[in-house]
Coordinates of N, CA and C and ligand atoms in Angstrom, one line a residue:
M8 N 16.8 13.5 14.0 CA 16.3 12.2 13.6 C 16.9 11.8 12.3
K9 N 17.3 10.5 12.2 CA 17.9 10.0 11.0 C 16.7 9.3 10.2
V10 N 16.7 9.6 8.9 CA 15.7 9.0 8.0 C 16.4 8.2 6.9
N11 N 16.0 7.0 6.8 CA 16.5 6.2 5.7 C 15.5 5.9 4.6
I12 N 15.9 5.6 3.5 CA 14.9 5.3 2.4 C 15.2 4.0 1.7
I13 N 14.2 3.3 1.4 CA 14.3 2.0 0.5 C 13.3 2.2 -0.6
F14 N 13.8 1.9 -1.8 CA 13.0 2.2 -3.0 C 12.2 1.0 -3.6
T15 N 12.4 -0.2 -3.1 CA 11.6 -1.3 -3.6 C 11.2 -2.3 -2.5
A16 N 10.1 -3.0 -2.7 CA 9.7 -4.0 -1.7 C 10.7 -5.1 -1.6
D17 N 11.4 -5.4 -2.7 CA 12.3 -6.5 -2.7 C 13.6 -6.3 -1.8
E18 N 13.9 -5.0 -1.7 CA 15.1 -4.6 -0.9 C 14.9 -4.6 0.6
V19 N 13.6 -4.8 1.0 CA 13.3 -4.7 2.5 C 13.7 -6.0 3.1
S20 N 14.5 -5.9 4.2 CA 15.0 -7.1 4.9 C 15.0 -6.9 6.4
Q21 N 15.2 -7.9 7.1 CA 15.1 -7.9 8.6 C 16.2 -6.9 9.1
S22 N 17.4 -7.0 8.5 CA 18.5 -6.1 9.0 C 18.2 -4.6 8.8
K23 N 17.4 -4.3 7.7 CA 17.2 -2.9 7.4 C 16.0 -2.4 8.2
T24 N 15.2 -3.3 8.8 CA 13.9 -2.8 9.4 C 13.9 -3.1 10.9
Q25 N 14.6 -4.1 11.4 CA 14.5 -4.5 12.8 C 14.6 -3.3 13.8
G26 N 13.6 -3.2 14.7 CA 13.6 -2.2 15.7 C 13.3 -0.8 15.2
K27 N 13.0 -0.6 13.9 CA 12.9 0.7 13.3 C 11.4 1.1 13.3
I28 N 11.2 2.4 13.1 CA 9.9 2.9 12.8 C 9.8 2.9 11.3
C29 N 9.0 2.1 10.7 CA 9.0 2.0 9.2 C 7.7 2.6 8.7
V30 N 7.8 3.3 7.5 CA 6.6 3.9 6.9 C 6.5 3.2 5.5
V31 N 5.4 2.5 5.3 CA 5.3 1.9 4.0 C 4.4 2.7 3.1
I32 N 4.9 2.9 1.9 CA 4.2 3.7 0.9 C 4.0 2.9 -0.4
D33 N 2.7 2.7 -0.8 CA 2.5 2.2 -2.2 C 1.3 3.0 -2.7
V34 N 1.6 4.3 -3.1 CA 0.6 5.2 -3.5 C -0.3 4.6 -4.6
L35 N 0.3 4.0 -5.6 CA -0.5 3.4 -6.7 C -0.4 1.9 -6.6
R36 N -1.3 1.2 -5.8 CA -2.4 1.8 -5.2 C -2.7 1.2 -3.8
A37 N -1.9 0.2 -3.4 CA -2.2 -0.6 -2.2 C -2.4 0.2 -0.9
T38 N -1.5 1.1 -0.6 CA -1.7 1.8 0.7 C -2.8 2.8 0.6
S39 N -3.0 3.4 -0.6 CA -4.2 4.3 -0.8 C -5.5 3.5 -0.6
V40 N -5.5 2.3 -1.1 CA -6.7 1.4 -0.9 C -6.9 1.2 0.6
M41 N -5.9 0.8 1.3 CA -6.0 0.4 2.7 C -6.5 1.6 3.5
I42 N -6.0 2.8 3.3 CA -6.4 4.0 4.1 C -7.8 4.3 3.8
T43 N -8.2 4.2 2.5 CA -9.6 4.5 2.1 C -10.6 3.5 2.7
A44 N -10.2 2.2 2.7 CA -11.1 1.2 3.2 C -11.3 1.3 4.7
L45 N -10.2 1.6 5.4 CA -10.3 1.8 6.9 C -11.1 3.1 7.2
E46 N -10.9 4.1 6.4 CA -11.7 5.3 6.7 C -13.2 5.1 6.4
N47 N -13.5 4.1 5.5 CA -14.9 3.8 5.3 C -15.4 2.7 6.2
G48 N -14.7 2.5 7.2 CA -15.2 1.6 8.3 C -14.8 0.1 8.3
A49 N -13.9 -0.2 7.4 CA -13.4 -1.6 7.4 C -12.7 -1.9 8.7
K50 N -12.8 -3.1 9.3 CA -12.3 -3.4 10.6 C -10.8 -3.6 10.6
R51 N -10.4 -4.6 9.8 CA -8.9 -4.9 9.7 C -8.6 -5.3 8.3
I52 N -7.3 -5.1 7.9 CA -6.9 -5.5 6.6 C -5.7 -6.4 6.8
F53 N -5.8 -7.6 6.3 CA -4.7 -8.6 6.4 C -4.0 -8.7 5.1
P54 N -2.8 -8.1 5.1 CA -2.0 -8.1 3.8 C -1.1 -9.4 3.6
F55 N -1.2 -10.0 2.5 CA -0.3 -11.1 2.2 C 0.3 -11.0 0.8
K56 N 1.5 -11.5 0.6 CA 2.2 -11.5 -0.7 C 1.4 -12.5 -1.6
D57 N 1.1 -13.6 -1.1 CA 0.6 -14.7 -2.0 C -0.9 -14.9 -2.0
I58 N -1.4 -15.1 -3.2 CA -2.8 -15.4 -3.3 C -3.2 -16.7 -2.6
E59 N -2.3 -17.7 -2.7 CA -2.6 -19.0 -2.1 C -2.8 -18.9 -0.6
T60 N -2.0 -18.0 0.1 CA -2.2 -17.8 1.5 C -3.6 -17.3 1.9
I61 N -4.0 -16.4 1.0 CA -5.4 -15.8 1.3 C -6.4 -16.8 1.1
Q62 N -6.3 -17.6 0.0 CA -7.3 -18.7 -0.2 C -7.4 -19.6 1.0
E63 N -6.2 -20.0 1.5 CA -6.1 -20.9 2.7 C -6.7 -20.3 3.9
K64 N -6.3 -19.0 4.2 CA -6.8 -18.3 5.4 C -8.3 -18.1 5.4
C65 N -8.9 -17.9 4.2 CA -10.3 -17.5 4.1 C -11.2 -18.8 3.9
R66 N -10.6 -19.9 3.8 CA -11.4 -21.1 3.5 C -12.6 -21.3 4.4
N67 N -12.4 -21.1 5.7 CA -13.5 -21.3 6.7 C -14.0 -20.1 7.3
L68 N -13.7 -18.9 6.7 CA -14.1 -17.6 7.2 C -15.4 -17.2 6.4
K69 N -16.3 -16.6 7.1 CA -17.5 -16.1 6.5 C -17.5 -14.6 6.6
N70 N -18.1 -13.9 5.6 CA -18.3 -12.5 5.6 C -17.0 -11.7 5.6
V71 N -16.0 -12.2 5.0 CA -14.7 -11.4 4.8 C -14.6 -11.0 3.3
I72 N -13.8 -10.0 3.1 CA -13.6 -9.6 1.7 C -12.3 -10.0 1.2
K73 N -12.2 -10.6 0.1 CA -10.9 -10.9 -0.5 C -10.6 -9.9 -1.6
C74 N -9.5 -9.3 -1.6 CA -9.3 -8.3 -2.7 C -7.8 -8.2 -3.1
G75 N -7.6 -7.5 -4.2 CA -6.2 -7.3 -4.6 C -6.1 -7.4 -6.2
E76 N -4.8 -7.4 -6.6 CA -4.6 -7.4 -8.0 C -3.4 -8.2 -8.5
R77 N -3.4 -8.5 -9.7 CA -2.1 -8.9 -10.4 C -2.2 -8.2 -11.7
N78 N -1.1 -7.6 -12.1 CA -1.0 -6.7 -13.3 C -2.1 -5.7 -13.2
A79 N -2.3 -5.2 -12.0 CA -3.3 -4.1 -11.8 C -4.8 -4.5 -11.9
L80 N -5.0 -5.7 -12.3 CA -6.4 -6.1 -12.5 C -6.9 -7.1 -11.3
K81 N -8.2 -7.1 -11.1 CA -8.7 -7.9 -10.0 C -8.3 -9.4 -10.1
I82 N -8.0 -10.0 -9.0 CA -7.6 -11.4 -9.0 C -8.9 -12.3 -9.2
Q83 N -8.8 -13.2 -10.1 CA -9.9 -14.1 -10.4 C -10.5 -14.7 -9.1
G84 N -11.8 -14.6 -9.0 CA -12.5 -15.2 -7.8 C -12.5 -14.4 -6.6
F85 N -11.8 -13.2 -6.6 CA -11.8 -12.3 -5.4 C -13.0 -11.4 -5.5
D86 N -13.3 -10.8 -4.4 CA -14.5 -9.9 -4.3 C -14.3 -8.5 -4.9
L87 N -13.1 -8.0 -4.6 CA -12.8 -6.6 -5.1 C -11.4 -6.6 -5.7
G88 N -11.1 -5.6 -6.5 CA -9.8 -5.4 -7.1 C -8.9 -4.6 -6.2
N89 N -8.2 -3.6 -6.8 CA -7.3 -2.7 -6.1 C -7.6 -1.2 -6.4
S90 N -8.9 -0.9 -6.6 CA -9.3 0.5 -6.9 C -9.9 1.0 -5.6
P91 N -9.3 2.1 -5.0 CA -9.8 2.6 -3.7 C -11.3 2.9 -3.8
L92 N -11.8 3.3 -5.0 CA -13.2 3.7 -5.1 C -14.2 2.5 -4.9
E93 N -13.6 1.3 -5.0 CA -14.5 0.1 -4.9 C -14.8 -0.1 -3.4
F94 N -14.0 0.5 -2.5 CA -14.0 0.2 -1.1 C -15.0 1.2 -0.3
T95 N -16.2 1.1 -0.7 CA -17.2 2.1 -0.2 C -17.7 1.6 1.2
K96 N -18.3 2.5 1.9 CA -18.9 2.2 3.2 C -19.8 1.0 3.1
E97 N -20.7 1.0 2.1 CA -21.7 0.0 1.9 C -21.0 -1.4 1.8
K98 N -19.8 -1.4 1.2 CA -19.2 -2.7 0.9 C -18.3 -3.2 2.1
V99 N -17.6 -2.2 2.8 CA -16.6 -2.6 3.7 C -16.8 -2.4 5.2
F100 N -17.9 -1.7 5.5 CA -18.1 -1.3 6.9 C -18.1 -2.5 7.8
G101 N -17.3 -2.5 8.9 CA -17.3 -3.6 9.8 C -16.6 -4.9 9.4
K102 N -16.1 -4.9 8.2 CA -15.6 -6.1 7.6 C -14.1 -6.3 7.7
D103 N -13.6 -7.6 7.8 CA -12.2 -7.9 7.6 C -11.9 -8.1 6.2
I104 N -10.8 -7.6 5.8 CA -10.4 -7.6 4.3 C -9.0 -8.4 4.2
Y105 N -9.0 -9.3 3.3 CA -7.7 -10.1 3.0 C -7.2 -9.6 1.7
M106 N -6.0 -9.1 1.6 CA -5.5 -8.4 0.5 C -4.2 -8.9 0.0
S107 N -4.1 -9.1 -1.3 CA -2.8 -9.4 -1.9 C -2.5 -8.5 -3.2
T108 N -1.4 -7.8 -3.2 CA -1.1 -7.0 -4.3 C 0.4 -7.3 -4.7
T109 N 0.8 -6.8 -5.9 CA 2.1 -7.2 -6.4 C 3.2 -6.7 -5.6
N110 N 3.1 -5.4 -5.2 CA 4.2 -4.7 -4.5 C 3.9 -4.3 -3.1
G111 N 2.7 -3.7 -2.9 CA 2.4 -3.1 -1.6 C 2.3 -4.1 -0.4
T112 N 1.6 -5.2 -0.6 CA 1.5 -6.1 0.5 C 2.8 -6.9 0.7
K113 N 3.6 -7.0 -0.3 CA 4.9 -7.6 -0.2 C 5.8 -6.7 0.7
A114 N 5.7 -5.4 0.4 CA 6.5 -4.4 1.2 C 6.2 -4.5 2.7
I115 N 4.9 -4.7 3.0 CA 4.5 -4.8 4.4 C 4.9 -6.1 5.0
E116 N 4.7 -7.2 4.3 CA 5.1 -8.5 4.8 C 6.6 -8.6 5.0
N117 N 7.4 -7.9 4.2 CA 8.9 -7.9 4.3 C 9.3 -7.0 5.5
S118 N 8.4 -6.2 6.0 CA 8.8 -5.2 7.1 C 8.5 -5.8 8.5
I119 N 8.0 -7.0 8.6 CA 7.4 -7.4 9.9 C 8.4 -7.3 11.1
F120 N 9.7 -7.2 10.9 CA 10.6 -7.1 12.1 C 10.7 -5.6 12.6
A121 N 10.0 -4.7 12.0 CA 10.1 -3.3 12.4 C 9.4 -3.2 13.8
E122 N 9.7 -2.1 14.5 CA 9.1 -1.9 15.8 C 7.6 -1.4 15.5
K123 N 7.5 -0.5 14.6 CA 6.2 0.1 14.2 C 6.1 0.1 12.6
I124 N 5.0 -0.2 12.1 CA 4.8 0.0 10.6 C 3.6 0.9 10.4
I125 N 3.9 2.0 9.8 CA 2.9 3.1 9.5 C 2.5 3.0 8.0
I126 N 1.3 3.1 7.8 CA 0.8 3.0 6.4 C 0.5 4.4 5.8
C127 N 1.1 4.7 4.7 CA 1.1 6.1 4.2 C 0.8 6.2 2.7
S128 N 0.1 7.2 2.3 CA 0.0 7.6 0.9 C -0.2 9.1 0.8
F129 N -0.5 9.6 -0.4 CA -0.8 11.1 -0.4 C -2.0 11.4 0.5
L130 N -2.8 10.5 0.7 CA -4.1 10.7 1.4 C -3.8 11.1 2.9
N131 N -2.7 10.8 3.5 CA -2.5 11.0 4.9 C -1.0 11.5 5.2
V132 N -0.4 12.1 4.3 CA 1.1 12.5 4.5 C 1.3 13.3 5.8
K133 N 0.4 14.3 6.0 CA 0.6 15.2 7.2 C 0.5 14.4 8.5
S134 N -0.5 13.6 8.6 CA -0.7 12.9 9.9 C 0.3 11.8 10.0
A135 N 0.8 11.2 8.9 CA 1.8 10.2 9.0 C 3.1 10.8 9.5
A136 N 3.4 12.0 9.0 CA 4.6 12.7 9.5 C 4.5 13.0 11.0
E137 N 3.3 13.4 11.4 CA 3.1 13.7 12.9 C 3.3 12.5 13.7
K138 N 2.8 11.3 13.2 CA 3.0 10.0 13.9 C 4.5 9.7 14.0
I139 N 5.3 9.9 13.0 CA 6.7 9.6 13.0 C 7.3 10.5 14.1
I140 N 6.9 11.8 14.2 CA 7.5 12.7 15.2 C 7.1 12.2 16.6
E141 N 5.8 11.8 16.7 CA 5.3 11.3 18.0 C 6.2 10.1 18.5
Y142 N 6.5 9.2 17.6 CA 7.3 8.0 18.0 C 8.7 8.4 18.3
G143 N 9.2 9.5 17.6 CA 10.5 10.1 18.0 C 11.7 9.3 17.8
K144 N 11.7 8.3 16.9 CA 12.9 7.5 16.7 C 13.3 7.6 15.2
D145 N 14.5 7.1 14.9 CA 15.0 7.1 13.5 C 13.9 6.3 12.7
C146 N 13.7 6.7 11.5 CA 12.7 6.0 10.7 C 13.2 5.6 9.3
T147 N 12.6 4.6 8.8 CA 12.9 4.1 7.4 C 11.7 4.2 6.6
I148 N 11.8 5.0 5.5 CA 10.6 5.1 4.6 C 10.8 4.0 3.5
I149 N 9.8 3.2 3.4 CA 9.8 2.1 2.5 C 8.9 2.4 1.3
C150 N 9.4 2.6 0.1 CA 8.6 2.8 -1.1 C 8.5 1.4 -1.7
A151 N 7.2 1.0 -2.0 CA 7.0 -0.4 -2.5 C 7.6 -0.5 -3.9
G152 N 7.6 0.6 -4.7 CA 8.1 0.5 -6.0 C 7.2 -0.3 -6.9
T153 N 7.6 -0.5 -8.1 CA 6.8 -1.3 -9.1 C 7.6 -2.4 -9.7
N154 N 7.2 -3.6 -9.4 CA 7.9 -4.8 -9.9 C 9.4 -4.7 -9.8
G155 N 9.9 -4.4 -8.6 CA 11.3 -4.4 -8.3 C 12.0 -3.1 -8.7
E156 N 11.3 -2.2 -9.3 CA 11.9 -0.9 -9.8 C 11.5 0.3 -9.0
F157 N 12.3 1.3 -9.0 CA 12.0 2.6 -8.4 C 10.7 3.1 -9.1
S158 N 9.8 3.7 -8.2 CA 8.5 4.2 -8.8 C 8.4 5.7 -8.3
L159 N 8.2 6.6 -9.3 CA 8.2 8.0 -9.0 C 7.1 8.4 -8.1
D160 N 5.9 7.7 -8.2 CA 4.8 8.1 -7.3 C 5.1 7.9 -5.8
D161 N 5.7 6.8 -5.5 CA 6.1 6.5 -4.1 C 7.2 7.5 -3.6
A162 N 8.2 7.7 -4.5 CA 9.3 8.6 -4.2 C 8.8 10.0 -3.9
L163 N 7.8 10.5 -4.7 CA 7.2 11.8 -4.5 C 6.5 11.9 -3.1
C164 N 5.8 10.8 -2.8 CA 5.1 10.8 -1.5 C 6.2 10.9 -0.4
A165 N 7.3 10.1 -0.5 CA 8.4 10.2 0.5 C 8.9 11.6 0.6
G166 N 9.1 12.3 -0.5 CA 9.6 13.6 -0.5 C 8.6 14.6 0.3
L167 N 7.3 14.3 0.1 CA 6.4 15.2 0.8 C 6.4 14.9 2.3
I168 N 6.6 13.6 2.7 CA 6.8 13.3 4.1 C 8.0 14.0 4.7
I169 N 9.1 14.0 4.0 CA 10.3 14.6 4.5 C 10.1 16.1 4.6
K170 N 9.4 16.7 3.7 CA 9.2 18.2 3.8 C 8.3 18.5 5.0
E171 N 7.4 17.6 5.2 CA 6.5 17.8 6.4 C 7.3 17.6 7.7
L172 N 8.1 16.6 7.7 CA 9.0 16.4 8.9 C 9.9 17.6 9.2
E173 N 10.4 18.1 8.1 CA 11.4 19.3 8.2 C 10.7 20.5 8.8
K174 N 9.4 20.6 8.7 CA 8.7 21.8 9.3 C 8.8 21.7 10.8
H175 N 9.0 20.5 11.4 CA 8.9 20.4 12.8 C 10.2 20.0 13.5
I176 N 11.0 19.2 12.8 CA 12.3 18.7 13.4 C 13.5 18.8 12.5
D177 N 14.6 18.7 13.1 CA 15.9 18.7 12.3 C 16.1 17.2 11.8
I178 N 16.3 17.1 10.5 CA 16.7 15.8 10.0 C 17.9 16.0 9.0
S179 N 18.8 15.1 9.1 CA 20.0 15.3 8.2 C 19.6 14.7 6.8
L180 N 19.7 15.5 5.8 CA 19.3 15.1 4.4 C 20.4 14.5 3.6
S181 N 20.3 13.2 3.3 CA 21.3 12.6 2.4 C 20.9 13.1 1.0
D182 N 21.8 12.9 0.0 CA 21.5 13.3 -1.3 C 20.2 12.7 -1.8
K183 N 20.0 11.4 -1.4 CA 18.8 10.7 -1.9 C 17.5 11.5 -1.4
L184 N 17.6 11.8 -0.1 CA 16.4 12.5 0.5 C 16.2 13.9 -0.1
L185 N 17.3 14.6 -0.3 CA 17.3 15.9 -0.9 C 16.7 15.8 -2.4
A186 N 17.1 14.8 -3.1 CA 16.5 14.6 -4.4 C 15.0 14.4 -4.4
L187 N 14.5 13.7 -3.4 CA 13.1 13.5 -3.2 C 12.3 14.8 -2.9
V188 N 13.0 15.6 -2.0 CA 12.4 16.9 -1.7 C 12.3 17.8 -2.9
R189 N 13.4 17.8 -3.7 CA 13.4 18.6 -4.9 C 12.4 18.1 -5.9
I190 N 12.2 16.8 -6.0 CA 11.1 16.3 -6.9 C 9.8 16.9 -6.5
S191 N 9.5 16.8 -5.2 CA 8.2 17.3 -4.7 C 8.0 18.8 -4.9
E192 N 9.1 19.5 -5.1 CA 9.0 21.0 -5.3 C 9.0 21.3 -6.8
S193 N 9.1 20.3 -7.7 CA 9.3 20.6 -9.1 C 8.1 21.2 -9.8
H194 N 6.9 20.8 -9.3 CA 5.6 21.3 -9.9 C 4.6 21.6 -8.8
D195 N 3.6 22.3 -9.1 CA 2.6 22.5 -8.1 C 1.6 21.3 -7.8
N196 N 1.4 20.5 -8.8 CA 0.5 19.4 -8.6 C 1.1 18.1 -8.9
I197 N 0.5 17.1 -8.2 CA 1.0 15.7 -8.3 C 0.9 15.1 -9.7
K198 N -0.2 15.4 -10.4 CA -0.4 14.9 -11.7 C 0.7 15.3 -12.6
D199 N 1.1 16.6 -12.6 CA 2.2 17.1 -13.5 C 3.5 16.4 -13.2
I200 N 3.8 16.2 -11.9 CA 5.1 15.5 -11.5 C 5.1 14.1 -12.1
L201 N 3.9 13.4 -12.0 CA 3.9 12.0 -12.3 C 3.7 11.7 -13.8
K202 N 3.4 12.8 -14.6 CA 3.1 12.6 -16.0 C 4.2 11.8 -16.7
G203 N 3.8 10.8 -17.4 CA 4.7 9.9 -18.1 C 5.4 8.9 -17.3
S204 N 5.2 8.8 -16.0 CA 5.8 7.8 -15.2 C 5.1 6.4 -15.5
T205 N 5.9 5.4 -15.2 CA 5.5 4.0 -15.7 C 4.1 3.5 -15.2
H206 N 4.0 3.4 -13.8 CA 2.8 2.8 -13.3 C 1.6 3.7 -13.4
Y207 N 1.8 5.0 -13.3 CA 0.8 6.0 -13.5 C 0.2 5.9 -14.9
S208 N 1.1 5.8 -15.9 CA 0.7 5.7 -17.3 C -0.1 4.4 -17.5
R209 N 0.4 3.4 -16.9 CA -0.3 2.1 -17.1 C -1.7 2.1 -16.6
L210 N -1.8 2.7 -15.4 CA -3.2 2.7 -14.7 C -4.1 3.6 -15.6
L211 N -3.6 4.7 -16.1 CA -4.4 5.6 -17.0 C -4.9 4.8 -18.2
A212 N -3.9 4.1 -18.8 CA -4.2 3.3 -20.0 C -5.3 2.2 -19.7
L213 N -5.3 1.7 -18.5 CA -6.3 0.7 -18.1 C -7.7 1.4 -17.7
G214 N -7.7 2.7 -17.7 CA -9.0 3.4 -17.4 C -9.2 3.7 -15.9
F215 N -8.2 3.7 -15.1 CA -8.3 4.0 -13.7 C -8.1 5.5 -13.3
E216 N -8.6 6.4 -14.2 CA -8.4 7.8 -14.1 C -9.0 8.3 -12.8
K217 N -10.3 7.8 -12.5 CA -11.0 8.3 -11.3 C -10.3 7.9 -10.0
D218 N -9.6 6.7 -10.0 CA -8.8 6.3 -8.9 C -7.8 7.4 -8.6
M219 N -7.1 7.8 -9.6 CA -6.0 8.8 -9.5 C -6.5 10.1 -8.9
E220 N -7.7 10.5 -9.3 CA -8.2 11.8 -8.7 C -8.4 11.7 -7.2
H221 N -8.9 10.5 -6.8 CA -9.0 10.3 -5.3 C -7.6 10.2 -4.7
I222 N -6.8 9.3 -5.2 CA -5.5 9.1 -4.6 C -4.6 10.3 -4.5
F223 N -4.8 11.2 -5.5 CA -3.9 12.5 -5.5 C -4.5 13.6 -4.6
T224 N -5.5 13.3 -3.8 CA -6.0 14.3 -2.9 C -5.2 14.3 -1.6
L225 N -4.3 15.3 -1.6 CA -3.3 15.4 -0.5 C -4.0 15.6 0.8
N226 N -3.7 14.8 1.8 CA -4.2 14.9 3.2 C -5.7 14.9 3.3
K227 N -6.3 14.1 2.5 CA -7.8 14.0 2.5 C -8.2 13.4 3.9
Y228 N -7.4 12.5 4.4 CA -7.7 11.9 5.7 C -6.7 12.2 6.8
S229 N -7.1 12.0 8.0 CA -6.2 12.3 9.1 C -5.8 11.0 9.9
S230 N -6.4 9.9 9.5 CA -6.0 8.7 10.2 C -4.6 8.1 9.7
V231 N -4.0 7.4 10.6 CA -2.7 6.8 10.3 C -2.8 5.3 10.6
P232 N -3.2 4.5 9.7 CA -3.2 3.0 10.0 C -1.9 2.5 10.3
E233 N -1.9 1.4 11.1 CA -0.6 0.8 11.4 C -0.8 -0.7 11.3
Y234 N 0.3 -1.4 11.0 CA 0.3 -2.9 10.9 C 0.9 -3.4 12.2
E235 N 0.1 -4.3 12.8 CA 0.5 -4.9 14.0 C -0.3 -6.2 14.2
N236 N 0.3 -7.2 14.7 CA -0.3 -8.5 14.9 C -0.9 -9.1 13.7
G237 N -0.3 -8.8 12.5 CA -0.7 -9.4 11.3 C -1.8 -8.7 10.5
Y238 N -2.2 -7.6 11.0 CA -3.2 -6.8 10.3 C -3.0 -5.3 10.3
V239 N -3.6 -4.6 9.4 CA -3.5 -3.1 9.4 C -4.9 -2.6 9.9
S240 N -4.8 -1.6 10.8 CA -6.0 -1.0 11.3 C -5.7 0.4 11.8
I241 N -6.8 1.1 12.1 CA -6.7 2.4 12.7 C -6.8 2.2 14.2
K242 N -5.8 2.6 14.9 CA -5.8 2.3 16.4 C -6.7 3.2 17.2
Ligands
LIG29 C1 0.8 -3.0 -6.1 O1 0.8 -3.4 -4.9 O2 1.6 -3.5 -6.8 C2 -0.1 -2.0 -6.6 O3 -1.0 -1.6 -5.7 C3 -0.6 -2.3 -8.0 C4 -1.8 -1.6 -8.5 O4 -1.8 -0.4 -8.8 O5 -2.9 -2.2 -8.5

């Protein structure tokens, strides 16, 4: 199996994704939020790059949740921000969620020409790798990155997926993929590897430490949400 890697949402294009199995990662925090919300019973998550699109779509809808962030903080007038811990069973069970984030929802919207779009974070690495193997085709791992830049948290998650894939199948490792695997082997725990990285440090400075404890729980969940027909859900 051939595995490609893209490091920012901005680099995702039709030619790079068309007909591919794509795995979208935005560990801090969009894909971690999606997986948590769906595990807590949310029905569907509709991701959009633009806040205006969400306002428009939700104008005549009742009982939906609008959520997301700009500069990591809740969007004014929205119901929830982008902290996975906000998405409790009590708040999200049975609900449709409309979400806009700076990088994560952009990465998904830019991937719409892919054959399959798998949503991944540290929370479901093992099951996401199993799903890639089940689909059995070349895959492209899309790291959302942070504001158009490489983000170590997403790259680490990609490295963990590759390690998981390697347990079961042969994949040819480019130097980029090898670097990601080596990063994932550099320390025993995620916190130590990410110490000092840009987005992690920013979220800590904003007081989102508890989010991180949750987000760094490797393989807490076994579901693998996918994006299809305009929304993310657990099939
Ligand atoms: C994003 O999509 O840019 C992130 O999820 C930002 C955040 O941590 O809130």
